[in-house]
Tab-separated table of C-alpha atoms in Angstrom:
chain	number	residue	atom	x	y	z
A	26	MET	CA	5.223	29.327	-39.924
A	27	LYS	CA	6.377	25.754	-39.622
A	28	PHE	CA	5.869	22.901	-42.017
A	29	LEU	CA	5.960	19.461	-40.431
A	30	SER	CA	6.380	16.295	-42.436
A	31	GLY	CA	4.482	13.290	-41.166
A	32	ALA	CA	4.554	9.892	-42.816
A	33	PRO	CA	6.109	9.982	-46.332
A	34	LEU	CA	3.660	11.546	-48.758
A	35	THR	CA	1.774	9.187	-50.998
A	36	PHE	CA	0.093	10.056	-54.294
A	37	GLY	CA	-2.764	12.432	-53.720
A	38	ALA	CA	-1.397	13.924	-50.518
A	39	VAL	CA	-2.971	17.286	-49.764
A	40	ILE	CA	-1.556	20.299	-47.948
A	41	LEU	CA	-4.213	22.416	-46.282
A	42	VAL	CA	-3.530	25.986	-45.149
A	43	THR	CA	-6.265	27.859	-43.301
A	44	PHE	CA	-6.238	31.476	-42.087
A	45	PHE	CA	-8.690	32.612	-39.431
A	46	CYS	CA	-8.692	34.896	-36.391
A	47	GLY	CA	-5.039	35.719	-36.996
A	48	LEU	CA	-3.944	32.077	-36.564
A	49	VAL	CA	-2.053	29.964	-39.026
A	50	ILE	CA	-2.761	26.252	-39.185
A	51	PHE	CA	-0.637	23.896	-41.235
A	52	SER	CA	-1.882	20.364	-41.818
A	53	LEU	CA	-0.057	17.619	-43.611
A	54	VAL	CA	-2.412	14.809	-44.612
A	55	SER	CA	-0.956	11.634	-46.036
A	56	GLY	CA	-2.807	9.323	-48.293
A	57	ALA	CA	-3.528	7.161	-45.239
A	58	GLY	CA	-5.227	10.083	-43.541
A	59	THR	CA	-2.666	10.686	-40.751
A	60	THR	CA	-2.139	14.293	-39.804
A	61	ILE	CA	0.331	16.530	-37.991
A	62	GLU	CA	-0.906	20.024	-37.379
A	63	SER	CA	0.917	23.115	-36.142
A	64	VAL	CA	-0.945	26.074	-34.664
A	65	ASN	CA	1.248	28.946	-33.505
A	66	GLY	CA	3.740	26.904	-31.494
A	67	GLU	CA	1.427	24.006	-30.634
A	68	ILE	CA	1.965	20.840	-32.638
A	69	PHE	CA	-0.705	18.139	-32.650
A	70	VAL	CA	0.310	14.619	-33.702
A	71	LYS	CA	-2.740	12.485	-34.302
A	72	ARG	CA	-2.895	8.726	-33.837
A	73	GLY	CA	-0.609	7.185	-36.482
A	74	GLY	CA	1.301	10.447	-36.959
A	75	ASP	CA	5.076	10.824	-36.968
A	76	PHE	CA	6.180	11.859	-33.485
A	77	GLN	CA	9.849	11.857	-34.508
A	78	ALA	CA	9.066	14.348	-37.272
A	79	ALA	CA	7.392	16.579	-34.719
A	80	LEU	CA	10.453	16.375	-32.467
A	81	ASN	CA	12.722	17.228	-35.383
A	82	GLN	CA	10.704	20.268	-36.408
A	83	ALA	CA	9.760	21.648	-32.989
A	84	ARG	CA	11.416	24.823	-31.799
A	85	PRO	CA	12.271	25.791	-28.216
A	86	GLY	CA	9.100	26.918	-26.487
A	87	ASP	CA	6.808	24.705	-28.596
A	88	THR	CA	4.338	22.173	-27.194
A	89	ILE	CA	3.844	18.815	-28.898
A	90	LYS	CA	0.445	17.280	-28.117
A	91	LEU	CA	-0.027	13.554	-28.677
A	92	GLU	CA	-3.490	12.063	-28.966
A	93	ALA	CA	-4.772	10.723	-25.658
A	94	GLY	CA	-4.880	6.915	-25.670
A	95	ALA	CA	-2.897	6.549	-28.905
A	96	THR	CA	0.289	4.464	-29.121
A	97	TYR	CA	3.349	5.834	-30.919
A	98	PRO	CA	5.932	3.180	-31.830
A	99	GLY	CA	9.567	4.218	-31.605
A	100	PRO	CA	12.387	4.394	-30.730
A	101	PHE	CA	12.661	8.184	-30.614
A	102	THR	CA	15.631	10.537	-30.335
A	103	LEU	CA	15.549	14.026	-28.829
A	104	PRO	CA	17.409	16.355	-31.233
A	105	ARG	CA	19.687	19.080	-29.969
A	106	LYS	CA	18.214	22.551	-30.497
A	107	ASN	CA	19.469	26.077	-30.045
A	108	GLY	CA	17.706	27.973	-27.281
A	109	ASP	CA	16.897	27.452	-23.628
A	110	SER	CA	13.079	27.295	-23.640
A	111	PHE	CA	11.531	23.873	-23.018
A	112	ILE	CA	9.916	21.801	-25.710
A	113	THR	CA	6.985	20.178	-23.907
A	114	ILE	CA	5.563	16.787	-24.949
A	115	THR	CA	2.138	16.155	-23.456
A	116	THR	CA	-1.340	14.739	-24.035
A	117	SER	CA	-4.356	16.095	-25.856
A	118	ALA	CA	-6.571	15.142	-22.890
A	119	GLN	CA	-8.351	17.736	-20.818
A	120	ALA	CA	-6.774	18.899	-17.563
A	121	ALA	CA	-9.711	17.502	-15.592
A	122	ASP	CA	-8.732	13.989	-16.682
A	123	LEU	CA	-5.132	14.339	-15.467
A	124	PRO	CA	-3.368	14.708	-12.138
A	125	ALA	CA	-3.057	18.297	-10.981
A	126	ALA	CA	0.336	19.977	-10.739
A	127	GLY	CA	2.233	18.412	-7.850
A	128	GLU	CA	-0.059	15.376	-7.713
A	129	ARG	CA	1.358	11.898	-8.315
A	130	VAL	CA	0.057	9.859	-11.228
A	131	ASN	CA	-2.430	7.109	-10.430
A	132	PRO	CA	-2.291	4.674	-13.384
A	133	LYS	CA	-5.815	3.330	-12.789
A	134	ARG	CA	-7.255	6.822	-13.010
A	135	HIS	CA	-4.985	8.566	-15.470
A	136	SER	CA	-3.357	6.165	-17.937
A	137	GLN	CA	-6.306	6.109	-20.339
A	138	SER	CA	-5.850	9.866	-20.829
A	139	MET	CA	-2.204	9.525	-21.769
A	140	PRO	CA	-0.555	8.783	-25.119
A	141	LYS	CA	1.845	5.850	-25.001
A	142	LEU	CA	5.396	5.746	-26.346
A	143	ILE	CA	7.004	2.349	-26.929
A	144	SER	CA	10.087	0.944	-28.630
A	145	GLU	CA	9.710	-1.803	-31.190
A	146	THR	CA	13.446	-2.563	-30.885
A	147	VAL	CA	15.927	-3.045	-28.059
A	148	GLU	CA	16.835	0.647	-28.320
A	149	PRO	CA	15.449	3.039	-25.667
A	150	VAL	CA	11.958	4.390	-26.146
A	151	VAL	CA	13.468	7.882	-25.773
A	152	LEU	CA	17.152	8.651	-26.226
A	153	ALA	CA	18.819	11.960	-25.366
A	154	THR	CA	22.496	12.284	-26.300
A	155	ASP	CA	24.856	14.725	-28.021
A	156	GLY	CA	23.962	17.587	-25.699
A	157	ALA	CA	20.178	17.451	-26.259
A	158	HIS	CA	18.481	19.748	-23.807
A	159	HIS	CA	15.319	21.436	-22.586
A	160	TYR	CA	12.720	18.728	-23.102
A	161	ARG	CA	9.819	18.203	-20.700
A	162	PHE	CA	7.400	15.232	-20.791
A	163	VAL	CA	4.079	15.782	-18.996
A	164	ALA	CA	1.273	13.202	-18.653
A	165	VAL	CA	2.787	10.710	-21.111
A	166	GLU	CA	2.960	6.917	-20.719
A	167	PHE	CA	6.159	5.036	-21.548
A	168	GLY	CA	6.036	1.345	-22.372
A	169	GLY	CA	9.116	-0.832	-22.515
A	170	THR	CA	11.600	-1.989	-25.114
A	171	LYS	CA	11.635	-5.236	-27.089
A	172	ASP	CA	12.104	-8.094	-24.584
A	173	GLY	CA	12.767	-5.558	-21.817
A	174	VAL	CA	16.370	-4.984	-22.929
A	175	GLY	CA	18.171	-1.867	-21.695
A	176	ASN	CA	16.595	1.442	-20.717
A	177	ILE	CA	13.116	2.790	-21.313
A	178	VAL	CA	14.613	6.285	-21.212
A	179	GLN	CA	18.316	6.846	-21.760
A	180	ILE	CA	19.822	10.242	-21.020
A	181	GLY	CA	23.497	10.327	-21.995
A	182	SER	CA	25.783	7.559	-23.206
A	183	SER	CA	28.546	7.491	-20.523
A	184	ALA	CA	30.991	8.027	-23.406
A	185	GLU	CA	30.851	11.834	-23.355
A	186	LYS	CA	34.317	13.434	-23.282
A	187	THR	CA	33.276	17.042	-22.614
A	188	MET	CA	30.603	18.635	-20.458
A	189	GLU	CA	29.043	20.175	-23.580
A	190	GLU	CA	28.155	16.670	-24.780
A	191	LEU	CA	26.098	15.883	-21.667
A	192	PRO	CA	22.329	16.185	-22.147
A	193	HIS	CA	20.735	18.628	-19.751
A	194	HIS	CA	17.423	20.029	-18.574
A	195	ILE	CA	15.401	16.871	-19.269
A	196	GLU	CA	12.241	16.572	-17.165
A	197	PHE	CA	9.480	14.032	-16.549
A	198	ASP	CA	6.386	15.243	-14.724
A	199	ARG	CA	3.341	13.080	-14.021
A	200	VAL	CA	4.454	10.313	-16.377
A	201	TYR	CA	3.600	6.602	-16.165
A	202	MET	CA	6.409	4.200	-17.035
A	203	ARG	CA	6.195	0.427	-16.996
A	204	ALA	CA	7.619	-2.803	-18.307
A	205	THR	CA	5.477	-4.179	-21.125
A	206	SER	CA	7.428	-7.332	-21.992
A	207	PRO	CA	6.742	-10.614	-20.135
A	208	LEU	CA	10.523	-10.653	-19.605
A	209	GLY	CA	10.325	-7.435	-17.577
A	210	GLN	CA	12.608	-4.434	-18.129
A	211	ARG	CA	16.245	-3.773	-17.230
A	212	ARG	CA	15.946	-0.106	-16.292
A	213	GLY	CA	13.432	2.714	-16.253
A	214	ILE	CA	15.527	5.879	-16.551
A	215	ALA	CA	19.294	6.136	-17.027
A	216	ALA	CA	19.571	9.714	-15.771
A	217	ASN	CA	23.052	10.571	-17.011
A	218	GLY	CA	22.654	14.253	-17.633
A	219	LYS	CA	22.646	17.601	-15.853
A	220	HIS	CA	19.490	19.195	-14.437
A	221	VAL	CA	17.370	16.044	-14.705
A	222	LYS	CA	14.012	15.933	-12.921
A	223	VAL	CA	11.595	13.056	-12.307
A	224	LEU	CA	8.486	14.377	-10.578
A	225	ASN	CA	5.046	13.097	-9.559
A	226	SER	CA	5.443	9.938	-11.645
A	227	HIS	CA	4.819	6.201	-11.402
A	228	ILE	CA	7.396	3.614	-12.537
A	229	GLU	CA	6.543	-0.057	-12.137
A	230	GLY	CA	7.524	-3.568	-13.132
A	231	ILE	CA	11.250	-2.878	-13.502
A	232	ARG	CA	12.775	-6.336	-13.160
A	233	ARG	CA	14.484	-8.725	-15.525
A	234	LYS	CA	15.962	-12.170	-14.979
A	235	GLY	CA	19.754	-12.142	-14.996
A	236	ASP	CA	19.971	-8.323	-15.038
A	237	GLU	CA	20.536	-5.797	-12.262
A	238	SER	CA	17.443	-3.670	-12.637
A	239	GLN	CA	16.842	-0.117	-11.448
A	240	ALA	CA	13.891	2.263	-11.661
A	241	ILE	CA	16.286	5.230	-11.838
A	242	ALA	CA	20.091	5.102	-12.033
A	243	ALA	CA	22.605	7.918	-12.479
A	244	TRP	CA	26.348	7.389	-12.793
A	245	SER	CA	27.647	9.603	-15.614
A	246	THR	CA	26.622	13.006	-14.280
A	247	ASP	CA	27.686	15.713	-11.888
A	248	GLY	CA	24.027	16.610	-11.246
A	249	PRO	CA	21.882	18.144	-10.130
A	250	ILE	CA	19.111	15.562	-10.175
A	251	GLU	CA	15.692	15.847	-8.530
A	252	ILE	CA	13.590	12.748	-7.834
A	253	ILE	CA	10.478	13.974	-6.052
A	254	ASN	CA	7.034	12.511	-5.253
A	255	ASN	CA	7.216	9.330	-7.333
A	256	TYR	CA	6.257	5.700	-6.917
A	257	LEU	CA	9.345	3.692	-7.964
A	258	GLU	CA	9.295	-0.083	-8.285
A	259	ALA	CA	12.361	-2.179	-9.151
A	260	ALA	CA	13.757	-5.565	-8.220
A	261	ALA	CA	17.502	-5.035	-7.779
A	262	ILE	CA	17.898	-1.367	-6.777
A	263	ASN	CA	15.086	1.147	-6.861
A	264	ILE	CA	17.378	4.214	-6.986
A	265	LEU	CA	21.131	4.052	-7.632
A	266	PHE	CA	23.778	6.777	-7.756
A	267	GLY	CA	27.122	5.593	-9.153
A	268	GLY	CA	27.926	2.082	-10.221
A	269	GLY	CA	29.378	2.830	-13.649
A	270	ALA	CA	32.635	4.272	-14.927
A	271	PRO	CA	32.039	7.213	-17.312
A	272	VAL	CA	34.818	8.554	-19.509
A	273	MET	CA	34.818	11.803	-17.536
A	274	PRO	CA	35.450	11.386	-13.776
A	275	LEU	CA	32.010	12.631	-12.729
A	276	VAL	CA	30.429	12.483	-9.278
A	277	PRO	CA	26.627	12.854	-8.932
A	278	THR	CA	26.337	16.072	-6.919
A	279	ASP	CA	23.612	18.280	-5.429
A	280	CYS	CA	20.838	15.726	-5.822
A	281	ILE	CA	17.583	15.396	-3.874
A	282	VAL	CA	15.412	12.304	-3.388
A	283	LYS	CA	12.252	13.401	-1.600
A	284	ASP	CA	8.647	12.327	-0.954
A	285	ASN	CA	8.923	9.081	-2.920
A	286	HIS	CA	7.627	5.569	-2.303
A	287	LEU	CA	10.289	2.991	-3.185
A	288	ASN	CA	8.818	-0.503	-3.225
A	289	LYS	CA	9.418	-4.120	-4.161
A	290	PRO	CA	6.100	-6.001	-4.429
A	291	VAL	CA	6.080	-8.863	-1.941
A	292	GLU	CA	4.762	-11.095	-4.753
A	293	TRP	CA	8.273	-10.953	-6.212
A	294	LYS	CA	9.686	-12.775	-3.183
A	295	GLY	CA	10.645	-16.287	-4.223
A	296	THR	CA	10.867	-15.441	-7.939
A	297	ASP	CA	13.931	-15.249	-10.205
A	298	TRP	CA	14.066	-11.444	-10.158
A	299	VAL	CA	17.396	-10.447	-8.596
A	300	VAL	CA	16.809	-8.409	-5.411
A	301	LYS	CA	19.515	-6.284	-3.763
A	302	ASN	CA	18.388	-3.125	-1.964
A	303	LEU	CA	16.011	-0.182	-2.043
A	304	PHE	CA	18.435	2.716	-2.259
A	305	GLU	CA	22.181	2.873	-2.896
A	306	ILE	CA	24.895	5.460	-3.344
A	307	LYS	CA	28.197	4.179	-4.713
A	308	ASN	CA	29.393	7.608	-5.766
A	309	GLY	CA	27.890	10.951	-4.787
A	310	LYS	CA	28.237	14.277	-3.008
A	311	ARG	CA	25.703	16.539	-1.320
A	312	ILE	CA	22.736	14.209	-1.756
A	313	ARG	CA	19.643	14.655	0.401
A	314	ILE	CA	17.260	11.730	0.951
A	315	GLU	CA	14.166	13.077	2.732
A	316	ASN	CA	10.642	11.937	3.593
A	317	ASN	CA	10.672	8.743	1.550
A	318	LEU	CA	8.809	5.516	2.261
A	319	MET	CA	10.927	2.453	1.439
A	320	THR	CA	9.164	-0.902	1.639
A	321	HIS	CA	10.136	-4.569	1.223
A	322	ASN	CA	13.619	-5.875	0.668
A	323	TRP	CA	15.029	-9.316	1.286
A	324	GLY	CA	18.211	-11.297	1.077
A	325	MET	CA	18.789	-12.724	-2.396
A	326	GLY	CA	21.320	-11.079	-4.700
A	327	GLN	CA	22.891	-9.486	-1.610
A	328	ASP	CA	22.453	-9.810	2.152
A	329	GLY	CA	19.169	-7.950	2.424
A	330	MET	CA	20.339	-4.515	3.640
A	331	ALA	CA	17.834	-1.880	2.514
A	332	VAL	CA	19.991	1.269	2.252
A	333	LEU	CA	23.645	1.288	1.163
A	334	PHE	CA	26.299	3.993	1.246
A	335	THR	CA	29.261	2.083	-0.153
A	336	THR	CA	32.079	3.502	-2.273
A	337	ARG	CA	32.785	1.181	-5.188
A	338	MET	CA	35.620	1.211	-7.697
A	339	ASP	CA	33.213	0.291	-10.481
A	340	SER	CA	32.411	4.034	-10.391
A	341	GLY	CA	36.093	4.787	-11.146
A	342	GLU	CA	39.023	5.864	-9.015
A	343	ALA	CA	37.389	9.231	-8.267
A	344	THR	CA	34.480	7.551	-6.472
A	345	VAL	CA	33.585	9.257	-3.216
A	346	ILE	CA	30.598	9.557	-0.908
A	347	GLU	CA	30.417	12.719	1.182
A	348	ASP	CA	27.973	15.159	2.740
A	349	ILE	CA	24.932	12.901	2.611
A	350	THR	CA	21.804	13.384	4.752
A	351	PHE	CA	19.186	10.662	5.217
A	352	THR	CA	16.327	12.217	7.190
A	353	HIS	CA	12.583	11.782	7.926
A	354	ASN	CA	12.319	8.465	6.057
A	355	ILE	CA	10.536	5.207	6.883
A	356	VAL	CA	12.235	1.919	5.952
A	357	ARG	CA	9.777	-0.920	6.509
A	358	GLY	CA	10.082	-4.653	5.897
A	359	SER	CA	13.700	-5.611	5.231
A	360	GLY	CA	16.282	-8.200	6.195
A	361	GLY	CA	18.648	-5.415	7.339
A	362	ALA	CA	18.637	-1.634	7.401
A	363	LEU	CA	21.906	0.124	6.701
A	364	SER	CA	25.317	-0.592	5.172
A	365	VAL	CA	28.140	1.983	5.388
A	366	MET	CA	31.478	1.290	3.708
A	367	GLY	CA	34.110	3.772	2.545
A	368	GLU	CA	37.158	1.626	1.879
A	369	GLU	CA	37.328	2.089	-1.907
A	370	GLY	CA	38.202	5.084	-4.066
A	371	ALA	CA	38.444	8.441	-2.257
A	372	GLY	CA	36.418	7.069	0.653
A	373	GLY	CA	33.314	8.044	2.553
A	374	ARG	CA	32.759	10.930	4.953
A	375	ARG	CA	30.067	12.999	6.608
A	376	LEU	CA	26.899	10.903	6.576
A	377	THR	CA	23.952	11.843	8.791
A	378	ILE	CA	21.076	9.444	9.556
A	379	ARG	CA	18.492	11.441	11.524
A	380	ASN	CA	14.801	11.184	12.471
A	381	ASN	CA	13.959	7.978	10.590
A	382	ILE	CA	11.877	4.914	11.406
A	383	PHE	CA	13.376	1.502	10.652
A	384	GLU	CA	10.475	-0.912	11.186
A	385	ASP	CA	10.098	-4.660	10.662
A	386	ILE	CA	13.832	-5.184	10.187
A	387	ASP	CA	13.417	-8.907	10.621
A	388	GLY	CA	16.056	-11.433	9.603
A	389	ALA	CA	13.872	-14.521	9.707
A	390	LYS	CA	11.003	-12.918	7.821
A	391	TRP	CA	13.135	-11.250	5.140
A	392	ASN	CA	15.918	-13.822	4.738
A	393	SER	CA	18.846	-12.058	6.387
A	394	ALA	CA	20.402	-11.297	9.792
A	395	GLY	CA	18.013	-8.552	10.909
A	396	ARG	CA	20.851	-6.137	11.725
A	397	PHE	CA	20.389	-2.405	11.883
A	398	MET	CA	23.834	-1.641	10.477
A	399	LYS	CA	27.094	-2.979	9.206
A	400	ALA	CA	29.954	-0.488	8.910
A	401	THR	CA	33.620	-0.076	8.085
A	402	ASP	CA	36.149	2.613	7.196
A	403	TRP	CA	34.126	5.818	7.388
A	404	ASP	CA	34.886	9.344	8.592
A	405	GLY	CA	31.972	11.126	10.219
A	406	LEU	CA	28.870	9.026	10.842
A	407	ILE	CA	26.013	10.542	12.869
A	408	ILE	CA	23.015	8.353	13.722
A	409	GLU	CA	20.585	10.412	15.759
A	410	SER	CA	16.917	10.371	16.849
A	411	ASN	CA	15.851	7.229	14.982
A	412	THR	CA	13.383	4.532	15.987
A	413	ILE	CA	14.904	1.151	15.118
A	414	LEU	CA	12.813	-2.009	15.472
A	415	GLN	CA	15.160	-4.816	14.470
A	416	THR	CA	15.563	-8.493	15.354
A	417	GLY	CA	19.358	-8.718	15.015
A	418	ASN	CA	22.309	-6.823	16.436
A	419	ILE	CA	22.580	-3.047	16.414
A	420	SER	CA	25.697	-3.310	14.281
A	421	VAL	CA	28.457	-5.450	12.995
A	422	ALA	CA	31.773	-3.656	12.451
A	423	TYR	CA	34.613	-5.018	10.361
A	424	GLY	CA	37.853	-3.873	8.722
A	425	ASP	CA	39.144	-0.361	9.360
A	426	PRO	CA	37.373	1.626	12.086
A	427	VAL	CA	34.644	4.218	11.718
A	428	LYS	CA	35.839	7.651	12.907
A	429	GLY	CA	33.688	10.487	14.161
A	430	PHE	CA	30.894	8.133	15.221
A	431	VAL	CA	27.832	9.483	17.068
A	432	PHE	CA	24.925	7.232	18.057
A	433	ARG	CA	22.561	9.430	20.056
A	434	ASN	CA	18.902	9.658	21.143
A	435	ASN	CA	17.812	6.497	19.298
A	436	ILE	CA	15.366	3.766	20.275
A	437	VAL	CA	16.912	0.396	19.451
A	438	PHE	CA	17.001	-3.276	20.511
A	439	GLU	CA	20.135	-4.888	21.951
A	440	ASN	CA	19.110	-8.426	20.887
A	441	GLU	CA	21.971	-10.924	20.988
A	442	TYR	CA	25.086	-8.763	21.005
A	443	GLY	CA	24.131	-5.119	20.406
A	444	PHE	CA	27.328	-3.522	19.077
A	445	ALA	CA	29.293	-6.417	17.602
A	446	GLY	CA	32.563	-6.486	15.667
A	447	ASP	CA	34.888	-8.976	14.068
A	448	GLY	CA	37.292	-10.361	16.658
A	449	LEU	CA	36.083	-7.986	19.387
A	450	ARG	CA	34.091	-8.454	22.573
A	451	PRO	CA	30.578	-7.076	21.993
A	452	GLY	CA	29.631	-3.765	23.557
A	453	ARG	CA	32.235	-1.323	24.851
A	454	ASP	CA	35.203	-2.963	23.090
A	455	VAL	CA	33.465	-2.523	19.743
A	456	ILE	CA	32.507	1.081	20.484
A	457	VAL	CA	36.068	1.905	21.538
A	458	LYS	CA	37.983	0.083	18.814
A	459	ALA	CA	35.723	-0.374	15.795
A	460	PHE	CA	33.972	2.975	16.273
A	461	SER	CA	37.040	4.925	17.492
A	462	ASN	CA	35.662	5.566	20.973
A	463	GLY	CA	32.524	7.043	19.472
A	464	VAL	CA	29.718	8.845	21.274
A	465	VAL	CA	26.889	6.490	22.312
A	466	GLN	CA	24.571	8.555	24.518
A	467	GLY	CA	20.943	9.254	25.298
A	468	ASN	CA	19.573	6.121	23.667
A	469	ILE	CA	16.807	3.803	24.839
A	470	VAL	CA	18.248	0.311	24.431
A	471	ILE	CA	15.701	-2.461	24.848
A	472	GLY	CA	17.423	-5.403	26.548
A	473	GLY	CA	20.688	-3.491	26.911
A	474	HIS	CA	23.353	-4.428	29.472
A	475	GLU	CA	24.872	-1.860	31.859
A	476	ARG	CA	28.401	-3.020	31.128
A	477	ASN	CA	28.047	-1.855	27.520
A	478	TYR	CA	26.709	1.705	27.934
A	479	ASP	CA	27.279	4.817	29.996
A	480	ARG	CA	24.610	6.175	32.318
A	481	SER	CA	23.168	8.615	29.819
A	482	ASN	CA	21.517	5.668	28.059
A	483	ILE	CA	18.200	4.233	29.261
A	484	LEU	CA	18.132	0.442	29.431
A	485	LEU	CA	14.689	-1.173	29.456
A	486	PRO	CA	13.673	-4.838	29.628
A	487	SER	CA	10.860	-4.419	27.067
A	488	ILE	CA	9.380	-1.895	24.679
A	489	GLU	CA	5.895	-1.780	26.240
A	490	SER	CA	6.745	0.919	28.805
A	491	LEU	CA	7.695	3.439	26.095
A	492	LYS	CA	4.074	4.379	25.216
A	493	PHE	CA	3.979	5.166	21.508
A	494	ARG	CA	1.119	7.211	20.086
A	495	ASP	CA	-0.216	4.368	17.916
A	496	ALA	CA	2.249	1.598	17.140
A	497	ALA	CA	-0.477	-0.400	15.393
A	498	THR	CA	-0.616	2.199	12.602
A	499	GLY	CA	3.142	2.790	12.517
A	500	ASP	CA	3.067	5.984	14.605
A	501	TYR	CA	6.105	5.532	16.830
A	502	ARG	CA	6.228	9.021	18.239
A	503	LEU	CA	6.339	8.948	22.022
A	504	ALA	CA	2.911	9.729	23.494
A	505	ALA	CA	2.337	12.856	25.543
A	506	ASP	CA	2.242	10.776	28.745
A	507	SER	CA	5.347	8.736	27.958
A	508	PRO	CA	7.885	9.037	30.794
A	509	TYR	CA	10.691	9.196	28.213
A	510	ARG	CA	9.723	12.298	26.252
A	511	ARG	CA	12.581	14.770	26.040
A	512	ARG	CA	14.865	12.481	28.039
A	513	GLY	CA	17.534	12.487	25.344
A	514	VAL	CA	20.798	14.388	25.241
A	515	GLY	CA	20.099	18.118	25.284
A	516	GLY	CA	16.478	17.541	26.331
A	517	MET	CA	15.665	16.239	22.855
A	518	HIS	CA	13.112	13.563	21.981
A	519	ILE	CA	14.385	10.002	21.904
A	520	GLY	CA	13.499	8.195	18.703
A	521	ALA	CA	11.933	9.593	15.578
A	522	ASP	CA	9.365	12.379	15.752
A	523	LEU	CA	7.679	11.471	12.496
A	524	ASP	CA	4.041	11.328	11.352
A	525	PRO	CA	3.826	8.257	9.091
A	526	ARG	CA	0.809	9.681	7.230
A	527	THR	CA	2.992	12.302	5.590
A	528	VAL	CA	5.975	10.131	4.633
A	529	GLY	CA	6.448	9.033	1.044
A	530	ARG	CA	4.347	11.639	-0.733
A	531	SER	CA	4.052	15.349	-1.322
A	532	VAL	CA	1.061	16.956	0.297
A	533	VAL	CA	-0.800	18.903	-2.380
A	534	PRO	CA	-2.732	21.888	-0.991
């Protein structure tokens, strides 16, 4: 049996113990009438009850139920427990009022059935440090901190000196997280632990004037981290790996980012919220980015590139980016698409960009140059079977050359210069020198010039002859009667073979 203390007892407090049907119920009733009840491993914290007390007293395997619609003011700390069974924090609402397993939260439909956790100070709403582990939040709403300072959820401190100090096995499933201050919020989740999962959730309003905001950021971890089937909204960077220097030289490793919608609301354009990019890795190994929809990014705090793979020394001297796959994604509405830079730390190597759609990459519309890519100092860059609809050059190369470059079976526009590079004649000179005589084969280049490409590439004056299935709805797969189906190297399709209706969400049976 467990005894849980709620608010401090006042005069006349009553302890009720009831035995029936083999169950034991403990209730602690304060003079104000607030109650925490425990029934054989299930703890119910009523409106006004002490959630921190429930966290302190819960044992591995217990479930803490918070009253649907009630607000619990924090901050709260997850205590370290012995044992490897999850403590689950969830709502008292009925399952019919909540998203099903594997279904993403819809705030308009589900938030009223969730309890809300907030912080009345600048400290995180929920803090997990000192090796706290095995906590799972399901169908809970998280409000922000006072004035939007810091993190809504903070996992780890970045000051850990041993792996035992890192929090681990912390999960968020079908949660709703949002800024609640008029000043916005600096960060949603600082995911600096091992075995962290964010699933089927909705994070919105993460922006704050003068701060670099992120929906989810992880820099003091060696992984794994799973970010799957979420809506993630942030001004500066929606998802970031790296960017901080932990005491231990950690590299985020074995992470997956899948089935998410990363978005910046277009209403933020022209405001003071600092905008940088949609997704960035500054430090990471074996990270898979699959089937995500990434929408709206513009030049402001940076030059408007949507997706960055750039080693940065602010992650420490051990920073490295290697064995990254970016596949089956749609990037839509950005001033530029892709930045690849490996000149700092231990460098960058083995990056594959395959079967993606880059649509509405428009410099004039999104305040940038409209380039598909800028690149320098990389070892092993494969760009294959993508559909790229951009208004600027295919690339600009600078600094040390890219080695192991393959650009194959893509649909892309030449525009002004195609492959351009600092101090080099556009076209073949750039491919030979800046891209180390890379492989550029089997592409459809709209407006391309024969002097710049070998005969395996198809050069067309306009895009109309390609025959997409339904370009008006974003379906850029080549139609069955297109003369260019399977005309790529090895008889492969040219461009992305991607159904836009399935991108950016998990399909629940």
